[in-house]
């Protein structure tokens, strides 16, 4: 019997450990490089990232491996998911980062990694195993990449497949699942196909349109469900992950976790996982109400009626270190 919720995700046996921790908002998203040797027409990676050797910790552009440690502390991360591009093209960086994270947060800090398998060799797998990678997920764009999956099965980390649910292409997905069962792969994740700013023209050209949530492609959920139903009683763990989960729920859950562990006492939060605070220009000392950042004070919106101010703005921001500002409104000005 399938468990879960079709809007978020469905599974037959259990959730892979990496997904279980992601659902708690506890996975640091490590984007280690945008470089990739493949060119999938449905690739969801943005223009800002794809093909570029850039690094992001969650949503924040970073330049050093230590920035990942800082971001992991901010959210009290339980683990990390290393993605790209193809992280194997930055294997030295990946190995150094896994070592750093495990040294800092302990062996139980769970790390999973995504790759197409194109560049995975025994040397790569040996290095990843040595530094303590916990889970590897292959997105075998081509059948020949399955050779890398077979190699990976000889190591101690969990091995899974990560495939998109493409309407009309269920046959390839089913072939992969049968192969995975035969070889003893631990799990197969089936992702709802999503339209993004970068892939929408190629998807539209193939007749794929949005139907579900903000980006889910029409027919992708139904395609995933047909596959799940066909294999639900088999011994392999299958998990469908919706685009709504990836685009909205995962980010919101992670934001709420960041707020729980690193919001300042004067920062209020919303159910969407955003921070609301008042930015105040005042000649008074407001340290009883908040904190001074350069010439402005940050105070709780609850105190704006009791403080002596020249100007007050209410701002709403994302809680991660990028602090993307969603809105700002001048609510009081002495001069007006
Ligand atoms: S392998 Fe992944 S990152 Fe590379 S093109 Fe395909 S979907 Fe995009």
Coordinates of C-alpha atoms and ligand atoms in Angstrom, one line a residue:
X1 CA 0.0 0.0 0.0
X2 CA 1.2 3.5 -0.8
X3 CA 1.8 5.9 2.1
X4 CA 2.0 9.7 2.1
X5 CA 0.2 12.5 0.4
X6 CA 0.0 12.9 -3.4
X7 CA 0.5 16.6 -3.1
X8 CA 3.8 16.1 -1.3
X9 CA 5.1 12.6 -1.9
X10 CA 4.1 8.9 -1.9
X11 CA 6.2 5.8 -1.0
X12 CA 5.7 2.1 -0.7
X13 CA 8.2 0.9 2.0
X14 CA 10.3 3.7 3.6
X15 CA 11.8 7.1 2.7
X16 CA 15.5 7.1 1.9
X17 CA 17.4 8.6 4.9
X18 CA 18.3 11.7 2.9
X19 CA 14.6 12.4 2.1
X20 CA 13.6 11.7 5.7
X21 CA 16.0 14.4 7.0
X22 CA 15.0 16.7 4.1
X23 CA 11.4 16.5 5.3
X24 CA 12.5 17.8 8.7
X25 CA 14.0 20.8 7.0
X26 CA 17.4 19.5 8.3
X27 CA 19.4 19.1 5.1
X28 CA 21.8 21.7 4.0
X29 CA 21.6 22.1 0.2
X30 CA 25.1 22.1 -1.1
X31 CA 25.4 23.2 -4.7
X32 CA 29.0 22.4 -5.4
X33 CA 29.4 23.2 -9.1
X34 CA 27.1 24.0 -12.1
X35 CA 29.3 22.1 -14.5
X36 CA 27.8 19.0 -16.1
X37 CA 28.7 16.9 -19.2
X38 CA 25.1 16.1 -19.9
X39 CA 22.4 18.2 -21.5
X40 CA 19.0 16.8 -20.4
X41 CA 16.2 18.7 -22.1
X42 CA 14.2 18.8 -18.8
X43 CA 17.2 19.9 -16.7
X44 CA 15.6 22.2 -14.0
X45 CA 18.9 24.0 -13.1
X46 CA 18.7 27.8 -13.5
X47 CA 20.7 29.9 -16.0
X48 CA 22.4 31.5 -13.0
X49 CA 23.9 28.1 -12.1
X50 CA 24.0 25.7 -15.0
X51 CA 27.4 25.2 -16.7
X52 CA 29.1 27.6 -14.3
X53 CA 31.6 26.7 -11.7
X54 CA 29.6 28.3 -8.9
X55 CA 28.9 27.2 -5.3
X56 CA 25.7 27.9 -3.2
X57 CA 24.9 27.0 0.4
X58 CA 21.1 26.7 0.4
X59 CA 20.2 29.9 -1.5
X60 CA 23.4 31.8 -0.8
X61 CA 26.2 32.2 -3.3
X62 CA 29.4 31.2 -1.5
X63 CA 33.1 31.2 -2.3
X64 CA 34.7 29.0 0.4
X65 CA 34.0 25.5 1.8
X66 CA 33.9 27.1 5.3
X67 CA 30.8 29.0 4.2
X68 CA 28.9 25.7 4.1
X69 CA 29.9 25.0 7.7
X70 CA 28.6 28.5 8.7
X71 CA 25.2 27.9 6.9
X72 CA 25.0 24.4 8.5
X73 CA 25.4 25.9 11.9
X74 CA 22.7 28.6 11.2
X75 CA 20.1 25.9 10.5
X76 CA 21.5 23.3 13.0
X77 CA 21.6 20.9 10.0
X78 CA 21.2 17.2 10.4
X79 CA 22.9 16.5 7.1
X80 CA 23.7 17.8 3.7
X81 CA 22.7 16.9 0.1
X82 CA 25.4 17.6 -2.5
X83 CA 24.1 18.5 -5.9
X84 CA 25.0 20.4 -9.1
X85 CA 25.6 20.1 -12.2
X86 CA 27.5 17.0 -11.7
X87 CA 29.4 17.1 -8.3
X88 CA 31.9 14.5 -9.6
X89 CA 33.4 17.2 -11.8
X90 CA 34.4 19.0 -8.6
X91 CA 35.4 15.7 -6.8
X92 CA 38.3 17.3 -4.9
X93 CA 36.0 19.9 -3.5
X94 CA 33.4 17.3 -2.7
X95 CA 35.8 15.1 -0.8
X96 CA 37.3 18.0 1.2
X97 CA 33.8 19.2 2.1
X98 CA 32.5 15.8 3.2
X99 CA 35.7 15.5 5.4
X100 CA 35.1 19.0 6.8
X101 CA 31.4 18.4 7.6
X102 CA 32.0 15.0 9.2
X103 CA 34.9 16.4 11.3
X104 CA 32.7 19.4 12.4
X105 CA 29.4 17.7 13.0
X106 CA 30.3 14.0 13.6
X107 CA 29.9 10.8 11.7
X108 CA 26.2 10.7 12.1
X109 CA 25.8 13.9 10.0
X110 CA 24.1 12.3 7.0
X111 CA 25.5 13.2 3.5
X112 CA 24.0 12.2 0.2
X113 CA 25.2 13.1 -3.3
X114 CA 23.6 13.3 -6.7
X115 CA 25.4 12.4 -9.9
X116 CA 24.5 11.2 -13.4
X117 CA 27.2 8.5 -13.1
X118 CA 29.0 9.7 -16.2
X119 CA 32.3 10.5 -14.5
X120 CA 32.0 7.9 -11.6
X121 CA 35.0 5.6 -11.5
X122 CA 36.2 3.2 -8.9
X123 CA 38.8 5.8 -7.7
X124 CA 36.0 8.3 -7.2
X125 CA 33.8 5.8 -5.3
X126 CA 36.8 4.7 -3.1
X127 CA 37.5 8.3 -2.1
X128 CA 33.8 9.0 -1.4
X129 CA 33.6 5.9 0.7
X130 CA 36.8 6.7 2.6
X131 CA 35.5 10.1 3.7
X132 CA 32.2 8.7 4.8
X133 CA 29.6 9.5 2.2
X134 CA 26.3 7.9 3.4
X135 CA 24.1 7.8 0.2
X136 CA 24.7 8.2 -3.5
X137 CA 21.9 8.8 -6.0
X138 CA 22.3 8.2 -9.7
X139 CA 20.3 9.9 -12.4
X140 CA 21.2 7.6 -15.3
X141 CA 20.5 9.8 -18.2
X142 CA 21.9 7.1 -20.5
X143 CA 21.8 3.4 -19.9
X144 CA 25.6 3.1 -20.1
X145 CA 25.8 5.1 -16.9
X146 CA 24.3 2.1 -15.1
X147 CA 27.8 0.6 -15.1
X148 CA 28.7 3.2 -12.4
X149 CA 25.7 2.2 -10.3
X150 CA 26.9 -1.4 -10.4
X151 CA 30.3 -0.3 -9.2
X152 CA 28.8 1.8 -6.4
X153 CA 26.9 -1.2 -5.1
X154 CA 30.2 -2.7 -3.9
X155 CA 30.8 0.1 -1.4
X156 CA 29.3 0.7 2.0
X157 CA 27.0 3.7 1.2
X158 CA 23.4 3.4 0.3
X159 CA 22.8 3.4 -3.5
X160 CA 19.6 4.7 -5.2
X161 CA 18.3 6.0 -8.5
X162 CA 16.7 9.4 -9.1
X163 CA 14.6 9.6 -12.2
X164 CA 12.0 12.1 -13.6
X165 CA 8.4 10.9 -14.3
X166 CA 8.1 11.8 -18.0
X167 CA 4.7 11.3 -19.5
X168 CA 5.0 8.8 -22.4
X169 CA 8.4 7.6 -21.3
X170 CA 7.3 5.2 -18.5
X171 CA 9.0 2.3 -20.4
X172 CA 12.5 3.6 -19.7
X173 CA 11.6 4.3 -16.0
X174 CA 10.2 0.8 -15.6
X175 CA 13.2 -0.8 -17.3
X176 CA 15.4 1.1 -14.8
X177 CA 13.3 -0.1 -11.8
X178 CA 13.4 -3.7 -13.0
X179 CA 17.2 -3.4 -13.3
X180 CA 17.5 -1.8 -9.9
X181 CA 15.5 -4.6 -8.3
X182 CA 17.6 -7.3 -9.9
X183 CA 20.9 -5.6 -8.9
X184 CA 19.9 -4.9 -5.3
X185 CA 19.7 -1.0 -5.5
X186 CA 18.2 0.2 -2.2
X187 CA 15.7 2.8 -3.5
X188 CA 14.3 4.6 -6.6
X189 CA 13.1 8.2 -6.3
X190 CA 10.7 9.3 -9.0
X191 CA 10.5 13.1 -9.3
X192 CA 7.6 15.1 -10.8
X193 CA 8.8 16.8 -13.9
X194 CA 8.8 20.5 -13.5
X195 CA 8.8 23.5 -15.8
X196 CA 11.4 26.1 -15.0
X197 CA 12.6 29.4 -16.5
X198 CA 15.4 27.5 -18.3
X199 CA 13.6 24.3 -19.5
X200 CA 10.1 25.6 -20.3
X201 CA 10.6 26.1 -24.1
X202 CA 12.1 22.6 -24.6
X203 CA 9.3 21.1 -22.5
X204 CA 6.6 23.2 -24.2
X205 CA 8.0 22.1 -27.6
X206 CA 7.3 18.5 -26.6
X207 CA 3.8 19.3 -25.6
X208 CA 4.4 19.5 -21.8
X209 CA 2.4 22.1 -20.0
X210 CA 2.0 23.1 -16.3
X211 CA -0.9 21.5 -14.4
X212 CA 0.1 20.9 -10.8
X213 CA 1.1 23.5 -8.2
X214 CA 3.4 26.1 -9.5
X215 CA 5.6 24.1 -11.9
X216 CA 4.4 20.4 -12.1
X217 CA 4.1 19.2 -15.7
X218 CA 0.6 17.9 -16.7
X219 CA 0.6 14.1 -16.6
X220 CA 3.8 13.7 -14.7
X221 CA 2.1 12.8 -11.4
X222 CA -0.2 10.3 -13.2
X223 CA 2.8 8.8 -14.9
X224 CA 4.6 8.4 -11.5
X225 CA 1.5 6.9 -9.9
X226 CA 1.2 4.3 -12.6
X227 CA 4.8 3.3 -12.1
X228 CA 4.4 3.2 -8.3
X229 CA 1.3 1.1 -8.5
X230 CA 3.0 -1.4 -10.8
X231 CA 6.0 -1.9 -8.5
X232 CA 4.5 -1.1 -5.1
X233 CA 4.7 -4.7 -3.8
X234 CA 8.2 -5.3 -5.0
X235 CA 11.1 -5.3 -2.5
X236 CA 12.6 -2.0 -3.7
X237 CA 11.8 1.2 -1.9
X238 CA 10.0 3.6 -4.3
X239 CA 9.4 7.3 -3.5
X240 CA 7.5 9.9 -5.6
X241 CA 8.5 13.5 -4.8
X242 CA 6.2 16.3 -6.0
X243 CA 7.4 19.6 -7.5
X244 CA 5.3 21.4 -4.8
X245 CA 7.3 19.7 -2.1
X246 CA 10.6 20.6 -3.8
X247 CA 9.7 24.2 -4.6
X248 CA 7.6 25.2 -1.6
X249 CA 7.5 22.8 1.3
X250 CA 11.1 21.9 1.5
X251 CA 12.3 25.5 1.4
X252 CA 9.6 26.6 3.9
X253 CA 10.5 23.8 6.3
X254 CA 14.2 24.6 6.1
X255 CA 13.5 28.4 6.6
X256 CA 11.4 27.6 9.7
X257 CA 14.3 25.5 11.0
X258 CA 16.8 28.4 10.4
X259 CA 14.4 30.7 12.2
X260 CA 14.1 28.3 15.1
X261 CA 17.9 28.1 15.5
X262 CA 19.2 31.5 14.5
X263 CA 16.5 34.2 14.5
X264 CA 17.2 37.2 16.8
X265 CA 14.8 37.8 19.7
X266 CA 13.5 41.0 17.9
X267 CA 12.6 39.1 14.7
X268 CA 9.1 37.9 14.2
X269 CA 8.3 35.2 11.7
X270 CA 5.4 34.2 9.4
X271 CA 4.0 30.7 8.6
X272 CA 5.7 31.0 5.2
X273 CA 9.1 30.9 7.0
X274 CA 10.0 34.6 6.5
X275 CA 11.3 37.1 9.0
X276 CA 9.5 40.3 9.8
X277 CA 11.3 43.1 11.6
X278 CA 11.2 46.9 11.9
X279 CA 14.1 49.0 10.8
X280 CA 14.3 52.3 12.7
X281 CA 16.1 55.6 12.3
X282 CA 16.4 57.2 15.7
X283 CA 18.7 59.3 17.7
X284 CA 17.7 57.4 20.9
X285 CA 19.5 54.4 22.3
X286 CA 17.1 51.5 21.5
X287 CA 19.3 48.7 22.7
X288 CA 16.4 47.6 25.1
X289 CA 14.3 46.9 22.0
X290 CA 16.8 45.6 19.5
X291 CA 20.2 45.9 17.9
X292 CA 22.0 48.6 15.9
X293 CA 23.2 47.8 12.3
X294 CA 25.3 50.7 11.1
X295 CA 23.0 53.8 11.6
X296 CA 19.8 51.9 11.8
X297 CA 18.1 49.9 14.6
X298 CA 16.4 46.5 14.1
X299 CA 13.6 46.1 16.5
X300 CA 10.5 43.9 17.0
X301 CA 7.4 45.3 15.1
X302 CA 5.6 45.1 18.4
X303 CA 7.6 48.0 19.8
X304 CA 7.2 50.5 17.0
X305 CA 4.4 52.3 19.0
X306 CA 6.6 52.9 22.1
X307 CA 9.8 54.0 20.6
X308 CA 11.0 57.5 19.7
X309 CA 11.8 57.4 16.0
X310 CA 12.4 59.6 13.0
X311 CA 11.5 56.9 10.5
X312 CA 10.3 53.3 10.7
X313 CA 10.2 50.6 7.9
X314 CA 8.6 47.2 8.2
X315 CA 10.5 44.6 6.2
X316 CA 10.0 41.0 5.4
X317 CA 13.0 38.8 4.5
X318 CA 14.1 35.2 3.9
X319 CA 15.9 34.0 7.1
X320 CA 19.0 32.4 5.4
X321 CA 22.2 34.4 5.3
X322 CA 21.4 35.9 1.9
X323 CA 18.5 37.8 3.6
X324 CA 16.6 38.3 0.4
X325 CA 14.1 41.1 1.0
X326 CA 10.6 40.3 -0.1
X327 CA 9.0 43.6 0.9
X328 CA 9.7 46.9 2.7
X329 CA 7.2 49.6 3.7
X330 CA 7.8 53.0 5.3
X331 CA 5.2 53.0 8.1
X332 CA 6.2 56.2 9.9
X333 CA 8.2 59.4 9.1
X334 CA 8.5 62.3 11.5
X335 CA 8.9 64.7 8.5
X336 CA 5.5 63.7 7.0
Ligands
LIG1 S1 22.5 15.4 -15.5 FE1 21.4 16.7 -14.0 S2 22.4 18.7 -14.0 FE2 23.2 17.6 -15.8 S3 21.9 18.3 -17.5 FE3 20.9 16.4 -16.7 S4 19.4 17.2 -15.2 FE4 20.8 18.9 -15.6

